PDB file of C-alpha atoms in Angstrom:
ATOM      1  CA  UNK A   1       3.108  33.783  39.566  1.00  0.00           C
ATOM      2  CA  UNK A   2       2.296  33.810  35.827  1.00  0.00           C
ATOM      3  CA  UNK A   3      -1.357  33.568  34.830  1.00  0.00           C
ATOM      4  CA  UNK A   4      -2.160  31.519  31.719  1.00  0.00           C
ATOM      5  CA  UNK A   5      -5.333  32.322  29.781  1.00  0.00           C
ATOM      6  CA  UNK A   6      -7.070  29.766  27.572  1.00  0.00           C
ATOM      7  CA  UNK A   7     -10.451  28.422  26.556  1.00  0.00           C
ATOM      8  CA  UNK A   8     -11.397  25.263  28.444  1.00  0.00           C
ATOM      9  CA  UNK A   9     -12.913  23.673  25.341  1.00  0.00           C
ATOM     10  CA  UNK A  10      -9.617  24.173  23.505  1.00  0.00           C
ATOM     11  CA  UNK A  11      -7.758  22.533  26.382  1.00  0.00           C
ATOM     12  CA  UNK A  12     -10.110  19.534  26.480  1.00  0.00           C
ATOM     13  CA  UNK A  13      -9.734  19.078  22.719  1.00  0.00           C
ATOM     14  CA  UNK A  14      -5.945  19.110  22.998  1.00  0.00           C
ATOM     15  CA  UNK A  15      -6.023  16.666  25.910  1.00  0.00           C
ATOM     16  CA  UNK A  16      -8.535  14.397  24.183  1.00  0.00           C
ATOM     17  CA  UNK A  17     -10.961  14.149  27.070  1.00  0.00           C
ATOM     18  CA  UNK A  18     -14.731  14.408  27.483  1.00  0.00           C
ATOM     19  CA  UNK A  19     -14.556  15.022  31.218  1.00  0.00           C
ATOM     20  CA  UNK A  20     -16.971  17.499  32.727  1.00  0.00           C
ATOM     21  CA  UNK A  21     -15.654  21.022  33.054  1.00  0.00           C
ATOM     22  CA  UNK A  22     -15.807  20.852  36.832  1.00  0.00           C
ATOM     23  CA  UNK A  23     -13.686  17.714  36.973  1.00  0.00           C
ATOM     24  CA  UNK A  24     -10.983  19.139  34.716  1.00  0.00           C
ATOM     25  CA  UNK A  25     -10.838  22.376  36.694  1.00  0.00           C
ATOM     26  CA  UNK A  26     -10.604  20.462  39.966  1.00  0.00           C
ATOM     27  CA  UNK A  27      -7.652  18.406  38.715  1.00  0.00           C
ATOM     28  CA  UNK A  28      -5.523  21.149  37.182  1.00  0.00           C
ATOM     29  CA  UNK A  29      -4.282  22.460  40.578  1.00  0.00           C
ATOM     30  CA  UNK A  30      -2.964  18.977  41.378  1.00  0.00           C
ATOM     31  CA  UNK A  31      -0.098  19.452  38.884  1.00  0.00           C
ATOM     32  CA  UNK A  32       1.199  22.708  40.342  1.00  0.00           C
ATOM     33  CA  UNK A  33      -1.263  25.543  39.840  1.00  0.00           C
ATOM     34  CA  UNK A  34      -3.844  27.742  41.517  1.00  0.00           C
ATOM     35  CA  UNK A  35      -7.298  28.237  40.021  1.00  0.00           C
ATOM     36  CA  UNK A  36      -7.750  31.900  39.084  1.00  0.00           C
ATOM     37  CA  UNK A  37     -10.904  32.495  37.043  1.00  0.00           C
ATOM     38  CA  UNK A  38     -13.495  30.680  34.915  1.00  0.00           C
ATOM     39  CA  UNK A  39     -16.379  32.038  32.833  1.00  0.00           C
ATOM     40  CA  UNK A  40     -19.111  29.406  32.606  1.00  0.00           C
ATOM     41  CA  UNK A  41     -20.611  30.999  29.495  1.00  0.00           C
ATOM     42  CA  UNK A  42     -17.549  31.582  27.315  1.00  0.00           C
ATOM     43  CA  UNK A  43     -15.397  28.869  28.965  1.00  0.00           C
ATOM     44  CA  UNK A  44     -12.514  31.357  29.131  1.00  0.00           C
ATOM     45  CA  UNK A  45     -10.181  30.219  31.910  1.00  0.00           C
ATOM     46  CA  UNK A  46      -7.273  31.721  33.825  1.00  0.00           C
ATOM     47  CA  UNK A  47      -4.926  29.532  35.853  1.00  0.00           C
ATOM     48  CA  UNK A  48      -1.970  30.722  37.928  1.00  0.00           C
ATOM     49  CA  UNK A  49       1.046  28.428  37.644  1.00  0.00           C
ATOM     50  CA  UNK A  50       4.038  28.111  39.926  1.00  0.00           C
ATOM     51  CA  UNK A  51       7.230  29.760  38.599  1.00  0.00           C
ATOM     52  CA  UNK A  52       9.110  26.447  38.618  1.00  0.00           C
ATOM     53  CA  UNK A  53       6.802  24.968  35.961  1.00  0.00           C
ATOM     54  CA  UNK A  54       7.578  26.870  32.731  1.00  0.00           C
ATOM     55  CA  UNK A  55       6.525  23.742  30.817  1.00  0.00           C
ATOM     56  CA  UNK A  56       2.942  24.668  31.770  1.00  0.00           C
ATOM     57  CA  UNK A  57       3.037  28.266  30.546  1.00  0.00           C
ATOM     58  CA  UNK A  58       0.895  27.512  27.463  1.00  0.00           C
ATOM     59  CA  UNK A  59      -2.318  25.619  26.829  1.00  0.00           C
ATOM     60  CA  UNK A  60      -0.334  23.114  24.744  1.00  0.00           C
ATOM     61  CA  UNK A  61       2.112  22.473  27.584  1.00  0.00           C
ATOM     62  CA  UNK A  62      -0.734  22.115  30.054  1.00  0.00           C
ATOM     63  CA  UNK A  63      -2.509  19.664  27.723  1.00  0.00           C
ATOM     64  CA  UNK A  64       0.680  17.584  27.412  1.00  0.00           C
ATOM     65  CA  UNK A  65       0.952  17.339  31.191  1.00  0.00           C
ATOM     66  CA  UNK A  66      -2.734  16.510  31.636  1.00  0.00           C
ATOM     67  CA  UNK A  67      -2.659  13.714  29.061  1.00  0.00           C
ATOM     68  CA  UNK A  68      -0.118  11.989  31.268  1.00  0.00           C
ATOM     69  CA  UNK A  69      -1.907  12.913  34.503  1.00  0.00           C
ATOM     70  CA  UNK A  70      -5.212  11.556  33.154  1.00  0.00           C
ATOM     71  CA  UNK A  71      -3.475   8.336  31.974  1.00  0.00           C
ATOM     72  CA  UNK A  72      -4.315   9.126  28.359  1.00  0.00           C
ATOM     73  CA  UNK A  73      -0.691   9.058  27.248  1.00  0.00           C
ATOM     74  CA  UNK A  74       2.160   7.582  29.277  1.00  0.00           C
ATOM     75  CA  UNK A  75       5.751   8.796  29.382  1.00  0.00           C
ATOM     76  CA  UNK A  76       7.409  11.854  27.910  1.00  0.00           C
ATOM     77  CA  UNK A  77       6.618  12.694  24.317  1.00  0.00           C
ATOM     78  CA  UNK A  78       9.628  12.510  22.026  1.00  0.00           C
ATOM     79  CA  UNK A  79      10.287  14.827  19.098  1.00  0.00           C
ATOM     80  CA  UNK A  80      12.411  14.194  16.028  1.00  0.00           C
ATOM     81  CA  UNK A  81      15.508  16.409  16.098  1.00  0.00           C
ATOM     82  CA  UNK A  82      18.582  16.700  13.927  1.00  0.00           C
ATOM     83  CA  UNK A  83      21.450  19.101  13.404  1.00  0.00           C
ATOM     84  CA  UNK A  84      20.504  21.961  11.104  1.00  0.00           C
ATOM     85  CA  UNK A  85      22.494  23.028   8.078  1.00  0.00           C
ATOM     86  CA  UNK A  86      21.636  26.637   8.916  1.00  0.00           C
ATOM     87  CA  UNK A  87      24.548  28.566  10.421  1.00  0.00           C
ATOM     88  CA  UNK A  88      24.210  31.220  13.132  1.00  0.00           C
ATOM     89  CA  UNK A  89      27.547  32.971  13.490  1.00  0.00           C
ATOM     90  CA  UNK A  90      28.432  34.799  16.712  1.00  0.00           C
ATOM     91  CA  UNK A  91      30.602  37.863  16.329  1.00  0.00           C
ATOM     92  CA  UNK A  92      32.975  38.743  19.216  1.00  0.00           C
ATOM     93  CA  UNK A  93      31.409  42.215  19.361  1.00  0.00           C
ATOM     94  CA  UNK A  94      28.445  40.904  21.395  1.00  0.00           C
ATOM     95  CA  UNK A  95      30.630  39.755  24.280  1.00  0.00           C
ATOM     96  CA  UNK A  96      30.308  42.999  26.248  1.00  0.00           C
ATOM     97  CA  UNK A  97      26.643  43.557  25.373  1.00  0.00           C
ATOM     98  CA  UNK A  98      24.630  40.319  25.390  1.00  0.00           C
ATOM     99  CA  UNK A  99      27.092  37.494  24.892  1.00  0.00           C
ATOM    100  CA  UNK A 100      25.079  34.326  24.300  1.00  0.00           C
ATOM    101  CA  UNK A 101      22.716  33.079  21.612  1.00  0.00           C
ATOM    102  CA  UNK A 102      21.191  29.756  20.571  1.00  0.00           C
ATOM    103  CA  UNK A 103      18.790  28.968  17.770  1.00  0.00           C
ATOM    104  CA  UNK A 104      16.502  26.300  16.372  1.00  0.00           C
ATOM    105  CA  UNK A 105      14.536  25.591  13.205  1.00  0.00           C
ATOM    106  CA  UNK A 106      11.045  24.064  13.201  1.00  0.00           C
ATOM    107  CA  UNK A 107       9.796  22.830   9.840  1.00  0.00           C
ATOM    108  CA  UNK A 108       6.328  21.948   8.687  1.00  0.00           C
ATOM    109  CA  UNK A 109       4.410  23.852  11.358  1.00  0.00           C
ATOM    110  CA  UNK A 110       0.683  24.559  11.052  1.00  0.00           C
ATOM    111  CA  UNK A 111      -0.422  27.650  12.951  1.00  0.00           C
ATOM    112  CA  UNK A 112      -3.886  29.164  13.142  1.00  0.00           C
ATOM    113  CA  UNK A 113      -4.661  32.445  14.918  1.00  0.00           C
ATOM    114  CA  UNK A 114      -5.139  30.671  18.254  1.00  0.00           C
ATOM    115  CA  UNK A 115      -1.834  28.888  17.864  1.00  0.00           C
ATOM    116  CA  UNK A 116       0.001  32.138  17.127  1.00  0.00           C
ATOM    117  CA  UNK A 117      -1.567  33.854  20.142  1.00  0.00           C
ATOM    118  CA  UNK A 118      -0.620  30.921  22.352  1.00  0.00           C
ATOM    119  CA  UNK A 119       2.954  30.964  21.041  1.00  0.00           C
ATOM    120  CA  UNK A 120       3.288  34.695  21.698  1.00  0.00           C
ATOM    121  CA  UNK A 121       1.804  34.334  25.188  1.00  0.00           C
ATOM    122  CA  UNK A 122       4.276  31.564  26.007  1.00  0.00           C
ATOM    123  CA  UNK A 123       7.089  33.780  24.742  1.00  0.00           C
ATOM    124  CA  UNK A 124       6.041  36.654  27.003  1.00  0.00           C
ATOM    125  CA  UNK A 125       5.527  34.436  30.055  1.00  0.00           C
ATOM    126  CA  UNK A 126       9.064  33.093  29.627  1.00  0.00           C
ATOM    127  CA  UNK A 127      10.350  36.663  29.235  1.00  0.00           C
ATOM    128  CA  UNK A 128       8.622  37.666  32.458  1.00  0.00           C
ATOM    129  CA  UNK A 129       9.712  34.721  34.577  1.00  0.00           C
ATOM    130  CA  UNK A 130      12.833  32.805  33.530  1.00  0.00           C
ATOM    131  CA  UNK A 131      13.958  35.758  31.422  1.00  0.00           C
ATOM    132  CA  UNK A 132      13.642  38.259  34.300  1.00  0.00           C
ATOM    133  CA  UNK A 133      11.773  40.730  32.107  1.00  0.00           C
ATOM    134  CA  UNK A 134      14.165  40.097  29.195  1.00  0.00           C
ATOM    135  CA  UNK A 135      17.254  41.035  31.217  1.00  0.00           C
ATOM    136  CA  UNK A 136      18.467  37.431  31.329  1.00  0.00           C
ATOM    137  CA  UNK A 137      16.676  35.895  28.322  1.00  0.00           C
ATOM    138  CA  UNK A 138      14.893  37.218  25.232  1.00  0.00           C
ATOM    139  CA  UNK A 139      13.225  35.094  22.556  1.00  0.00           C
ATOM    140  CA  UNK A 140      12.611  35.835  18.892  1.00  0.00           C
ATOM    141  CA  UNK A 141      10.250  33.781  16.706  1.00  0.00           C
ATOM    142  CA  UNK A 142      10.543  34.267  12.940  1.00  0.00           C
ATOM    143  CA  UNK A 143       9.143  33.096   9.624  1.00  0.00           C
ATOM    144  CA  UNK A 144      12.258  31.373   8.299  1.00  0.00           C
ATOM    145  CA  UNK A 145      11.163  31.570   4.665  1.00  0.00           C
ATOM    146  CA  UNK A 146      11.236  35.385   4.686  1.00  0.00           C
ATOM    147  CA  UNK A 147      15.019  35.558   5.207  1.00  0.00           C
ATOM    148  CA  UNK A 148      18.194  34.044   3.804  1.00  0.00           C
ATOM    149  CA  UNK A 149      20.736  32.190   6.003  1.00  0.00           C
ATOM    150  CA  UNK A 150      23.443  32.164   7.201  1.00  0.00           C
ATOM    151  CA  UNK A 151      22.648  34.427  10.132  1.00  0.00           C
ATOM    152  CA  UNK A 152      25.024  36.499  12.204  1.00  0.00           C
ATOM    153  CA  UNK A 153      24.634  37.772  15.761  1.00  0.00           C
ATOM    154  CA  UNK A 154      26.682  40.925  16.202  1.00  0.00           C
ATOM    155  CA  UNK A 155      26.749  44.293  17.959  1.00  0.00           C
ATOM    156  CA  UNK A 156      26.645  47.509  15.936  1.00  0.00           C
ATOM    157  CA  UNK A 157      26.543  51.287  16.576  1.00  0.00           C
ATOM    158  CA  UNK A 158      23.004  52.540  17.386  1.00  0.00           C
ATOM    159  CA  UNK A 159      22.682  54.643  14.211  1.00  0.00           C
ATOM    160  CA  UNK A 160      24.449  52.282  11.816  1.00  0.00           C
ATOM    161  CA  UNK A 161      21.414  50.508  10.361  1.00  0.00           C
ATOM    162  CA  UNK A 162      17.652  50.825  10.011  1.00  0.00           C
ATOM    163  CA  UNK A 163      14.788  48.351   9.859  1.00  0.00           C
ATOM    164  CA  UNK A 164      11.009  48.256  10.158  1.00  0.00           C
ATOM    165  CA  UNK A 165      10.103  46.958  13.643  1.00  0.00           C
ATOM    166  CA  UNK A 166       7.325  44.460  14.254  1.00  0.00           C
ATOM    167  CA  UNK A 167       3.827  45.975  13.857  1.00  0.00           C
ATOM    168  CA  UNK A 168       5.248  49.197  12.384  1.00  0.00           C
ATOM    169  CA  UNK A 169       5.305  50.637   8.860  1.00  0.00           C
ATOM    170  CA  UNK A 170       8.290  52.980   9.064  1.00  0.00           C
ATOM    171  CA  UNK A 171      11.976  52.136   9.185  1.00  0.00           C
ATOM    172  CA  UNK A 172      13.872  53.275  12.275  1.00  0.00           C
ATOM    173  CA  UNK A 173      17.476  53.171  13.423  1.00  0.00           C
ATOM    174  CA  UNK A 174      18.205  51.130  16.533  1.00  0.00           C
ATOM    175  CA  UNK A 175      18.490  54.365  18.507  1.00  0.00           C
ATOM    176  CA  UNK A 176      15.111  55.549  17.186  1.00  0.00           C
ATOM    177  CA  UNK A 177      13.476  52.241  18.158  1.00  0.00           C
ATOM    178  CA  UNK A 178      14.456  52.881  21.784  1.00  0.00           C
ATOM    179  CA  UNK A 179      12.896  56.339  21.664  1.00  0.00           C
ATOM    180  CA  UNK A 180       9.819  55.830  19.490  1.00  0.00           C
ATOM    181  CA  UNK A 181       8.674  52.202  19.750  1.00  0.00           C
ATOM    182  CA  UNK A 182       6.630  51.059  22.751  1.00  0.00           C
ATOM    183  CA  UNK A 183       8.854  48.031  23.377  1.00  0.00           C
ATOM    184  CA  UNK A 184      11.920  50.212  22.918  1.00  0.00           C
ATOM    185  CA  UNK A 185      10.811  52.539  25.681  1.00  0.00           C
ATOM    186  CA  UNK A 186       9.855  49.595  27.896  1.00  0.00           C
ATOM    187  CA  UNK A 187      13.221  47.830  27.625  1.00  0.00           C
ATOM    188  CA  UNK A 188      15.794  50.460  26.649  1.00  0.00           C
ATOM    189  CA  UNK A 189      17.194  50.403  30.187  1.00  0.00           C
ATOM    190  CA  UNK A 190      18.650  46.968  29.351  1.00  0.00           C
ATOM    191  CA  UNK A 191      20.984  48.614  26.831  1.00  0.00           C
ATOM    192  CA  UNK A 192      21.655  51.795  28.788  1.00  0.00           C
ATOM    193  CA  UNK A 193      25.283  52.854  28.592  1.00  0.00           C
ATOM    194  CA  UNK A 194      26.124  50.358  25.833  1.00  0.00           C
ATOM    195  CA  UNK A 195      28.027  51.819  22.866  1.00  0.00           C
ATOM    196  CA  UNK A 196      26.916  48.932  20.628  1.00  0.00           C
ATOM    197  CA  UNK A 197      23.508  47.232  20.278  1.00  0.00           C
ATOM    198  CA  UNK A 198      22.954  43.525  19.439  1.00  0.00           C
ATOM    199  CA  UNK A 199      21.221  42.463  16.221  1.00  0.00           C
ATOM    200  CA  UNK A 200      20.627  39.265  14.271  1.00  0.00           C
ATOM    201  CA  UNK A 201      21.101  39.727  10.515  1.00  0.00           C
ATOM    202  CA  UNK A 202      20.662  37.429   7.552  1.00  0.00           C
ATOM    203  CA  UNK A 203      22.872  37.019   4.476  1.00  0.00           C
ATOM    204  CA  UNK A 204      21.317  40.157   2.925  1.00  0.00           C
ATOM    205  CA  UNK A 205      21.891  42.203   6.094  1.00  0.00           C
ATOM    206  CA  UNK A 206      18.145  42.229   6.763  1.00  0.00           C
ATOM    207  CA  UNK A 207      17.314  42.527  10.466  1.00  0.00           C
ATOM    208  CA  UNK A 208      15.580  39.548  12.022  1.00  0.00           C
ATOM    209  CA  UNK A 209      15.850  40.767  15.579  1.00  0.00           C
ATOM    210  CA  UNK A 210      17.066  43.592  17.797  1.00  0.00           C
ATOM    211  CA  UNK A 211      17.282  41.685  21.093  1.00  0.00           C
ATOM    212  CA  UNK A 212      16.109  42.114  23.759  1.00  0.00           C
ATOM    213  CA  UNK A 213      13.845  44.809  22.295  1.00  0.00           C
ATOM    214  CA  UNK A 214      11.852  43.821  19.194  1.00  0.00           C
ATOM    215  CA  UNK A 215      11.839  41.664  16.066  1.00  0.00           C
ATOM    216  CA  UNK A 216      11.784  43.033  12.561  1.00  0.00           C
ATOM    217  CA  UNK A 217       8.476  43.137  10.708  1.00  0.00           C
ATOM    218  CA  UNK A 218      10.058  41.169   7.867  1.00  0.00           C
ATOM    219  CA  UNK A 219       9.851  37.862   9.748  1.00  0.00           C
ATOM    220  CA  UNK A 220       6.357  38.285  11.230  1.00  0.00           C
ATOM    221  CA  UNK A 221       4.741  34.900  11.889  1.00  0.00           C
ATOM    222  CA  UNK A 222       1.334  34.423  10.236  1.00  0.00           C
ATOM    223  CA  UNK A 223      -1.084  31.599   9.518  1.00  0.00           C
ATOM    224  CA  UNK A 224       0.801  31.131   6.230  1.00  0.00           C
ATOM    225  CA  UNK A 225       4.101  30.432   8.014  1.00  0.00           C
ATOM    226  CA  UNK A 226       5.401  26.896   7.463  1.00  0.00           C
ATOM    227  CA  UNK A 227       8.924  27.037   8.899  1.00  0.00           C
ATOM    228  CA  UNK A 228      10.132  28.831  12.019  1.00  0.00           C
ATOM    229  CA  UNK A 229      13.482  30.112  13.160  1.00  0.00           C
ATOM    230  CA  UNK A 230      13.759  30.723  16.909  1.00  0.00           C
ATOM    231  CA  UNK A 231      16.543  32.709  18.510  1.00  0.00           C
ATOM    232  CA  UNK A 232      17.211  32.962  22.231  1.00  0.00           C
ATOM    233  CA  UNK A 233      19.727  35.526  23.467  1.00  0.00           C
ATOM    234  CA  UNK A 234      20.848  36.318  26.964  1.00  0.00           C
ATOM    235  CA  UNK A 235      23.461  36.659  29.648  1.00  0.00           C
ATOM    236  CA  UNK A 236      23.711  33.017  30.751  1.00  0.00           C
ATOM    237  CA  UNK A 237      24.453  30.112  28.407  1.00  0.00           C
ATOM    238  CA  UNK A 238      22.709  27.421  30.465  1.00  0.00           C
ATOM    239  CA  UNK A 239      19.538  29.476  30.869  1.00  0.00           C
ATOM    240  CA  UNK A 240      19.078  30.293  27.193  1.00  0.00           C
ATOM    241  CA  UNK A 241      19.650  26.632  26.323  1.00  0.00           C
ATOM    242  CA  UNK A 242      17.006  25.573  28.830  1.00  0.00           C
ATOM    243  CA  UNK A 243      14.513  28.099  27.489  1.00  0.00           C
ATOM    244  CA  UNK A 244      15.053  26.965  23.899  1.00  0.00           C
ATOM    245  CA  UNK A 245      14.488  23.341  24.874  1.00  0.00           C
TER     246      UNK A 245
END
């Protein structure tokens, strides 16, 4: 079962409660979790959640559930949504590689370092569980303002283009990413035997993502990011839609 790490004070602030630490920790298992670890000095907490509760795989999701459980906020929270004018084209070339993709745009976000870490942890927990270690689902989170729509999801020969992967300084071909980058070595088996590799490109042919391996450094999310583009690729249409939601 996935283990979620967070600071208890952060959780209580998000929930909006002044309950004693002990009382909060005693109640969390009641919504589908097992207590794992708690440091009384630093308030760092680890909770193991059941695989059928991906909505609890982040401190924000847990806080949302606890606000209802503690009778602080009733009912499901609603979010304003509308169709985007941003186009994500799907090229037929991906059909035999990784056939499905969905995307979303989030505008006006405010992310500090804790928020970015929480977002990345949620992403990896979803990869591990619902995504079956990225075989079924892979998620990319991007700074939308660093690229130019429309986007295209297509499959290309392994040596046909280069980009700088996330957390790297040197451009690599897709084939080189699989050999030289840590994530490439970890997940290259998912593309084994494929003559073409999937990529998401913008209008300028800049690489946003090489799913299910790694994002491009160009769209790295920082505390300055205001608008996000999220892509979810995979092998099952219903599953990637559920993960995006």
